[in-house]
mmCIF file of C-alpha atoms in Angstrom:
data_model
loop_
_atom_site.group_PDB
_atom_site.id
_atom_site.type_symbol
_atom_site.label_atom_id
_atom_site.label_comp_id
_atom_site.label_asym_id
_atom_site.label_seq_id
_atom_site.Cartn_x
_atom_site.Cartn_y
_atom_site.Cartn_z
ATOM 1 C CA MET A 1 4.901 -142.304 122.358
ATOM 2 C CA THR A 2 5.014 -143.625 125.928
ATOM 3 C CA LEU A 3 4.979 -141.238 128.888
ATOM 4 C CA LYS A 4 8.564 -142.182 129.753
ATOM 5 C CA ARG A 5 9.805 -141.601 126.184
ATOM 6 C CA ALA A 6 7.858 -138.330 125.961
ATOM 7 C CA THR A 7 9.427 -137.150 129.205
ATOM 8 C CA LEU A 8 12.910 -138.036 127.970
ATOM 9 C CA PHE A 9 12.226 -136.075 124.770
ATOM 10 C CA PHE A 10 10.547 -132.980 126.182
ATOM 11 C CA LEU A 11 12.702 -132.324 129.287
ATOM 12 C CA PRO A 12 15.895 -131.574 127.318
ATOM 13 C CA LEU A 13 13.832 -129.534 124.860
ATOM 14 C CA ALA A 14 12.278 -127.536 127.709
ATOM 15 C CA SER A 15 15.705 -126.934 129.242
ATOM 16 C CA PHE A 16 16.996 -125.701 125.892
ATOM 17 C CA ILE A 17 14.018 -123.355 125.475
ATOM 18 C CA VAL A 18 14.501 -121.877 128.984
ATOM 19 C CA PHE A 19 18.239 -121.455 128.393
ATOM 20 C CA PHE A 20 17.622 -119.841 124.976
ATOM 21 C CA TRP A 21 14.964 -117.520 126.455
ATOM 22 C CA LEU A 22 17.282 -116.400 129.252
ATOM 23 C CA SER A 23 20.139 -115.955 126.797
ATOM 24 C CA GLN A 24 18.056 -113.753 124.547
ATOM 25 C CA MET A 25 16.874 -111.611 127.458
ATOM 26 C CA ASN A 26 20.457 -111.221 128.605
ATOM 27 C CA LYS A 27 21.418 -110.001 125.123
ATOM 28 C CA HIS A 28 18.563 -107.517 124.909
ATOM 29 C CA PRO A 29 20.117 -104.023 125.080
ATOM 30 C CA ASN A 30 17.424 -102.811 127.475
ATOM 31 C CA SER A 31 17.528 -105.715 129.941
ATOM 32 C CA VAL A 32 19.548 -105.915 133.154
ATOM 33 C CA TRP A 33 19.913 -109.059 135.241
ATOM 34 C CA ILE A 34 20.675 -108.615 138.952
ATOM 35 C CA TYR A 35 21.703 -111.577 141.112
ATOM 36 C CA ALA A 36 21.226 -110.638 144.773
ATOM 37 C CA SER A 37 21.133 -112.097 148.268
ATOM 38 C CA ILE A 38 19.048 -109.271 149.728
ATOM 39 C CA TYR A 39 15.664 -110.343 151.096
ATOM 40 C CA LYS A 40 12.598 -110.586 148.857
ATOM 41 C CA GLU A 41 10.877 -107.562 150.379
ATOM 42 C CA VAL A 42 14.026 -105.491 149.704
ATOM 43 C CA VAL A 43 14.099 -106.742 146.113
ATOM 44 C CA ALA A 44 10.449 -105.686 145.749
ATOM 45 C CA ASP A 45 11.227 -102.131 146.872
ATOM 46 C CA PHE A 46 14.259 -101.877 144.602
ATOM 47 C CA ASP A 47 12.410 -103.362 141.670
ATOM 48 C CA GLU A 48 9.690 -100.722 141.989
ATOM 49 C CA ALA A 49 12.267 -97.921 142.382
ATOM 50 C CA LEU A 50 14.311 -99.094 139.378
ATOM 51 C CA ARG A 51 11.242 -99.343 137.145
ATOM 52 C CA ARG A 52 10.303 -95.771 138.069
ATOM 53 C CA GLU A 53 13.866 -94.537 137.554
ATOM 54 C CA PHE A 54 14.450 -96.449 134.303
ATOM 55 C CA PRO A 55 11.039 -97.109 132.664
ATOM 56 C CA GLU A 56 12.748 -98.095 129.401
ATOM 57 C CA LEU A 57 14.675 -100.952 131.019
ATOM 58 C CA ARG A 58 13.621 -104.542 131.683
ATOM 59 C CA ILE A 59 14.879 -105.494 135.158
ATOM 60 C CA PHE A 60 15.229 -109.186 136.031
ATOM 61 C CA TRP A 61 16.251 -110.674 139.384
ATOM 62 C CA TYR A 62 17.629 -113.900 140.752
ATOM 63 C CA GLN A 63 17.235 -113.759 144.540
ATOM 64 C CA SER A 64 18.577 -116.301 147.033
ATOM 65 C CA GLY A 65 21.084 -116.680 149.864
ATOM 66 C CA SER A 66 24.711 -115.694 149.257
ATOM 67 C CA GLU A 67 25.914 -119.288 149.035
ATOM 68 C CA ASN A 68 23.162 -120.172 146.534
ATOM 69 C CA VAL A 69 23.893 -117.119 144.379
ATOM 70 C CA ALA A 70 27.595 -118.000 144.375
ATOM 71 C CA ALA A 71 26.858 -121.610 143.451
ATOM 72 C CA ARG A 72 24.628 -120.542 140.563
ATOM 73 C CA VAL A 73 27.070 -117.965 139.202
ATOM 74 C CA ASN A 74 30.026 -120.349 139.518
ATOM 75 C CA ALA A 75 28.067 -123.057 137.697
ATOM 76 C CA GLU A 76 27.090 -120.644 134.919
ATOM 77 C CA LEU A 77 30.635 -119.314 134.601
ATOM 78 C CA SER A 78 31.918 -122.863 134.242
ATOM 79 C CA THR A 79 29.988 -123.000 130.937
ATOM 80 C CA GLY A 80 31.668 -119.786 129.746
ATOM 81 C CA SER A 81 29.348 -116.995 130.914
ATOM 82 C CA THR A 82 26.599 -116.097 133.360
ATOM 83 C CA HIS A 83 23.257 -114.363 132.901
ATOM 84 C CA ALA A 84 24.142 -112.124 135.856
ATOM 85 C CA GLN A 85 25.228 -108.619 134.942
ATOM 86 C CA ILE A 86 25.175 -107.098 138.429
ATOM 87 C CA LEU A 87 26.071 -109.034 141.576
ATOM 88 C CA MET A 88 24.954 -107.896 145.017
ATOM 89 C CA THR A 89 25.552 -110.410 147.817
ATOM 90 C CA SER A 90 26.881 -110.375 151.366
ATOM 91 C CA ASP A 91 30.025 -112.501 150.918
ATOM 92 C CA PRO A 92 32.989 -110.187 150.178
ATOM 93 C CA PHE A 93 35.400 -113.139 150.085
ATOM 94 C CA TRP A 94 33.699 -114.518 146.984
ATOM 95 C CA TYR A 95 34.238 -111.214 145.169
ATOM 96 C CA LEU A 96 37.970 -111.526 145.708
ATOM 97 C CA GLU A 97 37.837 -114.982 144.127
ATOM 98 C CA LEU A 98 35.881 -113.643 141.155
ATOM 99 C CA LYS A 99 38.285 -110.722 140.806
ATOM 100 C CA ARG A 100 41.344 -112.992 140.742
ATOM 101 C CA ALA A 101 39.695 -115.179 138.118
ATOM 102 C CA GLY A 102 39.079 -112.115 135.935
ATOM 103 C CA HIS A 103 35.288 -112.280 136.182
ATOM 104 C CA LEU A 104 34.685 -108.737 137.479
ATOM 105 C CA PHE A 105 34.578 -105.577 135.385
ATOM 106 C CA PRO A 106 36.631 -102.643 136.781
ATOM 107 C CA TYR A 107 34.378 -99.616 136.994
ATOM 108 C CA SER A 108 35.102 -96.348 138.754
ATOM 109 C CA SER A 109 31.609 -95.019 139.294
ATOM 110 C CA ARG A 110 31.203 -91.320 139.952
ATOM 111 C CA ALA A 111 28.158 -92.236 142.043
ATOM 112 C CA SER A 112 30.442 -93.952 144.565
ATOM 113 C CA SER A 113 33.080 -91.202 144.674
ATOM 114 C CA ASP A 114 32.245 -90.366 148.319
ATOM 115 C CA LEU A 115 32.598 -93.980 149.456
ATOM 116 C CA PRO A 116 35.305 -94.316 152.156
ATOM 117 C CA HIS A 117 38.516 -95.879 150.874
ATOM 118 C CA LYS A 118 38.250 -98.897 153.189
ATOM 119 C CA TYR A 119 35.034 -99.943 151.431
ATOM 120 C CA ARG A 120 36.527 -99.853 147.913
ATOM 121 C CA ASP A 121 38.428 -102.523 146.039
ATOM 122 C CA PRO A 122 41.744 -100.885 145.012
ATOM 123 C CA GLU A 123 41.155 -101.904 141.376
ATOM 124 C CA ASN A 124 37.475 -100.805 141.431
ATOM 125 C CA THR A 125 36.183 -104.297 140.617
ATOM 126 C CA PHE A 126 33.734 -104.179 143.525
ATOM 127 C CA MET A 127 32.465 -101.650 146.058
ATOM 128 C CA ILE A 128 30.675 -101.921 149.395
ATOM 129 C CA ASN A 129 27.219 -100.377 149.057
ATOM 130 C CA ARG A 130 25.576 -101.456 152.329
ATOM 131 C CA LEU A 131 26.658 -102.382 155.856
ATOM 132 C CA PRO A 132 24.777 -105.156 157.645
ATOM 133 C CA ILE A 133 26.138 -105.810 161.149
ATOM 134 C CA GLY A 134 26.286 -108.849 163.394
ATOM 135 C CA VAL A 135 24.987 -108.529 166.957
ATOM 136 C CA ILE A 136 23.660 -110.700 169.782
ATOM 137 C CA ALA A 137 19.885 -111.080 170.106
ATOM 138 C CA TYR A 138 17.852 -112.798 172.804
ATOM 139 C CA ASP A 139 14.263 -113.447 173.862
ATOM 140 C CA LYS A 140 13.664 -111.158 176.831
ATOM 141 C CA SER A 141 10.666 -113.247 177.926
ATOM 142 C CA VAL A 142 13.143 -116.065 178.631
ATOM 143 C CA ILE A 143 16.298 -114.148 179.590
ATOM 144 C CA SER A 144 16.049 -111.124 181.857
ATOM 145 C CA LYS A 145 17.925 -107.987 180.869
ATOM 146 C CA ASN A 146 20.070 -107.930 184.033
ATOM 147 C CA LEU A 147 21.326 -111.459 183.263
ATOM 148 C CA ALA A 148 21.759 -110.970 179.506
ATOM 149 C CA PRO A 149 25.237 -110.974 177.942
ATOM 150 C CA ARG A 150 26.949 -107.663 177.266
ATOM 151 C CA SER A 151 29.957 -108.916 175.301
ATOM 152 C CA TRP A 152 31.029 -111.669 172.911
ATOM 153 C CA ASP A 153 33.056 -113.196 175.751
ATOM 154 C CA ASP A 154 29.931 -113.457 177.912
ATOM 155 C CA LEU A 155 28.560 -116.068 175.471
ATOM 156 C CA THR A 156 31.180 -118.540 176.714
ATOM 157 C CA HIS A 157 29.678 -118.630 180.237
ATOM 158 C CA PRO A 158 28.347 -122.099 181.153
ATOM 159 C CA LYS A 159 24.906 -120.639 181.971
ATOM 160 C CA TRP A 160 24.297 -120.318 178.202
ATOM 161 C CA ARG A 161 24.776 -124.022 177.571
ATOM 162 C CA ASN A 162 22.097 -125.300 175.132
ATOM 163 C CA LYS A 163 20.747 -121.762 174.674
ATOM 164 C CA LEU A 164 22.895 -120.312 171.871
ATOM 165 C CA THR A 165 22.579 -120.435 168.073
ATOM 166 C CA MET A 166 24.093 -118.810 164.974
ATOM 167 C CA PRO A 167 23.941 -119.255 161.183
ATOM 168 C CA SER A 168 26.195 -121.800 159.510
ATOM 169 C CA PRO A 169 29.085 -120.596 157.313
ATOM 170 C CA LEU A 170 28.257 -123.530 155.021
ATOM 171 C CA GLU A 171 24.886 -121.901 154.245
ATOM 172 C CA SER A 172 25.338 -118.193 154.928
ATOM 173 C CA GLY A 173 27.872 -115.710 153.584
ATOM 174 C CA THR A 174 27.368 -113.455 156.611
ATOM 175 C CA ALA A 175 28.130 -116.372 158.934
ATOM 176 C CA THR A 176 31.476 -116.803 157.182
ATOM 177 C CA THR A 177 32.306 -113.206 158.113
ATOM 178 C CA PHE A 178 31.087 -113.771 161.687
ATOM 179 C CA VAL A 179 33.380 -116.770 162.112
ATOM 180 C CA SER A 180 36.421 -115.264 160.401
ATOM 181 C CA GLN A 181 36.232 -112.023 162.364
ATOM 182 C CA LEU A 182 35.652 -113.704 165.732
ATOM 183 C CA VAL A 183 38.560 -116.074 165.090
ATOM 184 C CA ARG A 184 40.741 -113.122 164.089
ATOM 185 C CA GLN A 185 39.809 -111.251 167.270
ATOM 186 C CA LYS A 186 39.639 -114.093 169.778
ATOM 187 C CA GLY A 187 41.189 -117.256 168.325
ATOM 188 C CA TRP A 188 39.832 -120.783 168.187
ATOM 189 C CA ASP A 189 39.718 -121.122 171.981
ATOM 190 C CA TYR A 190 36.680 -118.868 171.796
ATOM 191 C CA PHE A 191 34.781 -121.309 169.577
ATOM 192 C CA LYS A 192 35.973 -124.255 171.675
ATOM 193 C CA ALA A 193 34.255 -122.560 174.620
ATOM 194 C CA LEU A 194 31.095 -122.074 172.524
ATOM 195 C CA GLN A 195 31.292 -125.731 171.484
ATOM 196 C CA ARG A 196 31.282 -126.726 175.175
ATOM 197 C CA ASN A 197 28.065 -124.697 175.431
ATOM 198 C CA ASN A 198 26.594 -126.764 172.562
ATOM 199 C CA LEU A 199 26.386 -123.863 170.110
ATOM 200 C CA LEU A 200 23.895 -124.744 167.353
ATOM 201 C CA ALA A 201 25.025 -123.480 163.936
ATOM 202 C CA SER A 202 22.501 -124.127 161.187
ATOM 203 C CA GLY A 203 20.800 -122.336 158.298
ATOM 204 C CA GLY A 204 20.953 -118.607 157.681
ATOM 205 C CA ASN A 205 20.058 -115.565 159.756
ATOM 206 C CA SER A 206 16.320 -116.044 159.166
ATOM 207 C CA ALA A 207 16.550 -119.525 160.686
ATOM 208 C CA VAL A 208 18.446 -118.146 163.685
ATOM 209 C CA ILE A 209 15.881 -115.459 164.490
ATOM 210 C CA GLN A 210 13.095 -118.027 164.037
ATOM 211 C CA ARG A 211 14.741 -120.307 166.622
ATOM 212 C CA ILE A 212 14.973 -117.358 169.020
ATOM 213 C CA GLU A 213 11.339 -116.369 168.442
ATOM 214 C CA ASN A 214 9.988 -119.896 168.947
ATOM 215 C CA LYS A 215 12.199 -120.279 172.066
ATOM 216 C CA GLU A 216 14.033 -123.315 170.679
ATOM 217 C CA MET A 217 17.249 -121.372 171.311
ATOM 218 C CA PRO A 218 16.576 -118.120 173.216
ATOM 219 C CA MET A 219 19.804 -116.364 172.188
ATOM 220 C CA GLY A 220 21.825 -116.052 168.993
ATOM 221 C CA ILE A 221 24.516 -114.380 166.921
ATOM 222 C CA VAL A 222 22.567 -112.816 164.083
ATOM 223 C CA LEU A 223 22.264 -109.866 161.726
ATOM 224 C CA LEU A 224 20.814 -106.721 163.259
ATOM 225 C CA GLU A 225 18.278 -106.477 160.440
ATOM 226 C CA ASN A 226 16.720 -109.839 161.375
ATOM 227 C CA ALA A 227 16.447 -108.818 165.024
ATOM 228 C CA LEU A 228 14.867 -105.465 164.121
ATOM 229 C CA GLN A 229 12.399 -107.211 161.811
ATOM 230 C CA ALA A 230 11.452 -109.522 164.704
ATOM 231 C CA GLN A 231 10.857 -106.512 166.952
ATOM 232 C CA LYS A 232 8.697 -104.977 164.236
ATOM 233 C CA ARG A 233 6.600 -108.168 164.263
ATOM 234 C CA GLY A 234 6.076 -107.674 168.005
ATOM 235 C CA SER A 235 8.443 -110.427 169.136
ATOM 236 C CA PRO A 236 10.108 -109.947 172.571
ATOM 237 C CA VAL A 237 13.573 -109.795 170.987
ATOM 238 C CA GLU A 238 16.241 -107.662 172.632
ATOM 239 C CA ILE A 239 19.441 -106.551 170.873
ATOM 240 C CA VAL A 240 22.923 -106.452 172.389
ATOM 241 C CA TYR A 241 25.689 -104.393 170.764
ATOM 242 C CA PRO A 242 28.677 -106.258 172.266
ATOM 243 C CA SER A 243 31.184 -104.143 174.170
ATOM 244 C CA GLU A 244 34.104 -105.367 172.021
ATOM 245 C CA GLY A 245 32.301 -104.158 168.898
ATOM 246 C CA VAL A 246 29.752 -105.305 166.350
ATOM 247 C CA ILE A 247 30.803 -107.379 163.337
ATOM 248 C CA LEU A 248 30.586 -105.497 160.065
ATOM 249 C CA VAL A 249 29.471 -107.580 157.101
ATOM 250 C CA PRO A 250 30.492 -105.221 154.268
ATOM 251 C CA SER A 251 28.363 -106.285 151.319
ATOM 252 C CA PRO A 252 29.615 -105.604 147.781
ATOM 253 C CA ILE A 253 28.186 -104.825 144.401
ATOM 254 C CA ALA A 254 30.017 -105.627 141.156
ATOM 255 C CA LEU A 255 29.656 -105.837 137.394
ATOM 256 C CA ILE A 256 30.308 -109.170 135.667
ATOM 257 C CA ALA A 257 33.012 -108.922 133.013
ATOM 258 C CA SER A 258 31.623 -111.687 130.781
ATOM 259 C CA SER A 259 28.259 -109.924 130.447
ATOM 260 C CA GLU A 260 27.594 -106.942 128.255
ATOM 261 C CA VAL A 261 28.560 -103.943 130.374
ATOM 262 C CA ASN A 262 26.714 -101.121 128.640
ATOM 263 C CA ASP A 263 25.361 -97.736 129.696
ATOM 264 C CA SER A 264 22.152 -99.294 131.023
ATOM 265 C CA THR A 265 24.028 -101.704 133.271
ATOM 266 C CA LYS A 266 26.246 -98.922 134.592
ATOM 267 C CA GLN A 267 23.250 -96.677 135.265
ATOM 268 C CA VAL A 268 21.571 -99.398 137.352
ATOM 269 C CA TYR A 269 24.853 -100.050 139.187
ATOM 270 C CA ASP A 270 25.182 -96.313 139.900
ATOM 271 C CA PHE A 271 21.623 -96.186 141.199
ATOM 272 C CA PHE A 272 22.520 -98.446 144.135
ATOM 273 C CA PHE A 273 24.815 -95.676 145.425
ATOM 274 C CA SER A 274 22.150 -92.987 145.105
ATOM 275 C CA GLU A 275 20.425 -91.400 148.080
ATOM 276 C CA LYS A 276 17.166 -93.133 147.094
ATOM 277 C CA ALA A 277 18.837 -96.542 147.127
ATOM 278 C CA GLN A 278 20.652 -95.923 150.404
ATOM 279 C CA GLU A 279 17.361 -94.889 151.991
ATOM 280 C CA ILE A 280 15.818 -98.195 150.864
ATOM 281 C CA PHE A 281 18.677 -100.135 152.477
ATOM 282 C CA VAL A 282 18.288 -98.168 155.705
ATOM 283 C CA LYS A 283 14.519 -98.680 155.625
ATOM 284 C CA HIS A 284 15.258 -102.407 155.676
ATOM 285 C CA HIS A 285 17.523 -102.122 158.736
ATOM 286 C CA VAL A 286 20.950 -101.919 157.075
ATOM 287 C CA TYR A 287 23.483 -99.133 157.642
ATOM 288 C CA SER A 288 24.695 -96.968 154.762
ATOM 289 C CA PRO A 289 28.457 -96.621 154.099
ATOM 290 C CA LEU A 290 27.722 -93.395 152.185
ATOM 291 C CA LYS A 291 25.275 -91.725 154.541
ATOM 292 C CA PRO A 292 26.476 -92.438 158.110
ATOM 293 C CA SER A 293 23.895 -90.017 159.485
ATOM 294 C CA LEU A 294 21.183 -92.397 158.236
ATOM 295 C CA PHE A 295 20.508 -95.381 160.466
ATOM 296 C CA PRO A 296 17.766 -98.006 160.735
ATOM 297 C CA ALA A 297 14.712 -97.290 162.868
ATOM 298 C CA GLY A 298 15.189 -98.892 166.270
ATOM 299 C CA ALA A 299 18.973 -99.165 165.836
ATOM 300 C CA ARG A 300 21.802 -97.175 167.362
ATOM 301 C CA PRO A 301 23.310 -94.415 165.215
ATOM 302 C CA PHE A 302 26.461 -95.617 163.484
ATOM 303 C CA SER A 303 28.409 -92.843 165.232
ATOM 304 C CA GLU A 304 27.727 -94.620 168.563
ATOM 305 C CA ILE A 305 29.076 -97.991 167.481
ATOM 306 C CA GLU A 306 31.816 -97.225 164.949
ATOM 307 C CA LYS A 307 34.509 -96.687 167.608
ATOM 308 C CA THR A 308 34.242 -100.312 168.736
ATOM 309 C CA VAL A 309 33.281 -101.953 165.440
ATOM 310 C CA PHE A 310 35.571 -104.809 164.345
ATOM 311 C CA ASP A 311 38.203 -103.403 161.977
ATOM 312 C CA TRP A 312 37.650 -103.625 158.227
ATOM 313 C CA ASP A 313 39.621 -102.597 155.155
ATOM 314 C CA ALA A 314 41.017 -104.134 151.957
ATOM 315 C CA ASN A 315 44.040 -105.589 153.777
ATOM 316 C CA ILE A 316 41.870 -107.285 156.400
ATOM 317 C CA LEU A 317 39.657 -108.693 153.633
ATOM 318 C CA GLU A 318 42.761 -110.171 151.977
ATOM 319 C CA GLU A 319 43.905 -111.600 155.321
ATOM 320 C CA LEU A 320 40.536 -113.186 156.058
ATOM 321 C CA GLN A 321 40.304 -114.510 152.500
ATOM 322 C CA ARG A 322 43.542 -116.457 153.011
ATOM 323 C CA THR A 323 42.140 -118.180 156.112
ATOM 324 C CA LYS A 324 38.478 -118.503 155.053
ATOM 325 C CA ASP A 325 38.509 -122.086 153.794
ATOM 326 C CA ALA A 326 40.572 -123.304 156.744
ATOM 327 C CA ASP A 327 38.224 -121.430 159.104
ATOM 328 C CA LYS A 328 35.182 -123.107 157.544
ATOM 329 C CA LYS A 329 36.824 -126.528 157.815
ATOM 330 C CA THR A 330 37.842 -126.048 161.443
ATOM 331 C CA PHE A 331 34.432 -124.610 162.374
ATOM 332 C CA THR A 332 32.666 -127.557 160.713
ATOM 333 C CA GLU A 333 34.817 -130.099 162.531
ATOM 334 C CA LEU A 334 34.437 -128.294 165.853
ATOM 335 C CA ILE A 335 30.815 -127.111 165.824
ATOM 336 C CA ILE A 336 28.795 -128.764 163.076
ATOM 337 C CA LYS A 337 30.550 -132.132 162.916
#
């Protein structure tokens, strides 16, 4: 058999074996598959905690960015089902799409009974279990504190031309929320002003903080957690909580309806609302919607910022969902081109 013919024979066979292996694991009564967009170090902490909490379970993860997780799940669902049993990403708009298509399992978890109403889907198909926020970050070795911006509007000043970056909504679920909320608050004239300043929108939040740290772009719109991680590394990154309010990126968790929703799956889902789980999120620089008194090290208490935070509830999510695709298209034409 030639190498070419052998390759043509074995590649489909290998694909079938991998698919069969994954399918069997997904059917195993003691296995739980979690698809998540949280960072790898956060997955590592949760994996260890889940194995201690549920030693009889086999926990499997697929970890990537929100857009990649969505693409994988959508592709799997197009074949009839997905290996994912629990979804945990940062793009709430996608959960509405999944809900409307009947892909989410309604579950009223007692573990989430204290969750504020604005962070709950009315039909209990998904819940918000962590609160990343969008802020402004800058390199204080390049930009002095007395000249630094204090508001979102300050970013439109001509002095920030060729100095500003943010993640792309084509690659980041959080960036989609950034864009939709800023458009809702300030309109497209705001982004036209940022376009005149040559705003660079590319990659995810990790790429943004990297550009700030290497001084390619000394200032950016980014998740607080990335800025705090940079400070922890010793980078001269300063954080601005804009005067108009920070941008909440309410990040959901859900059960997939096409998977086997059994007691094990529900127990793992419930765990993410436990005090242990919320402490892990906060340890990794994310606010807790259940424990507002907990806040990330180096961050402002939530009580100090919640009065100016951009509004969020189920109605606003529905409103932003209706404009999301048009917002992405307009942003691409205006900023990314």
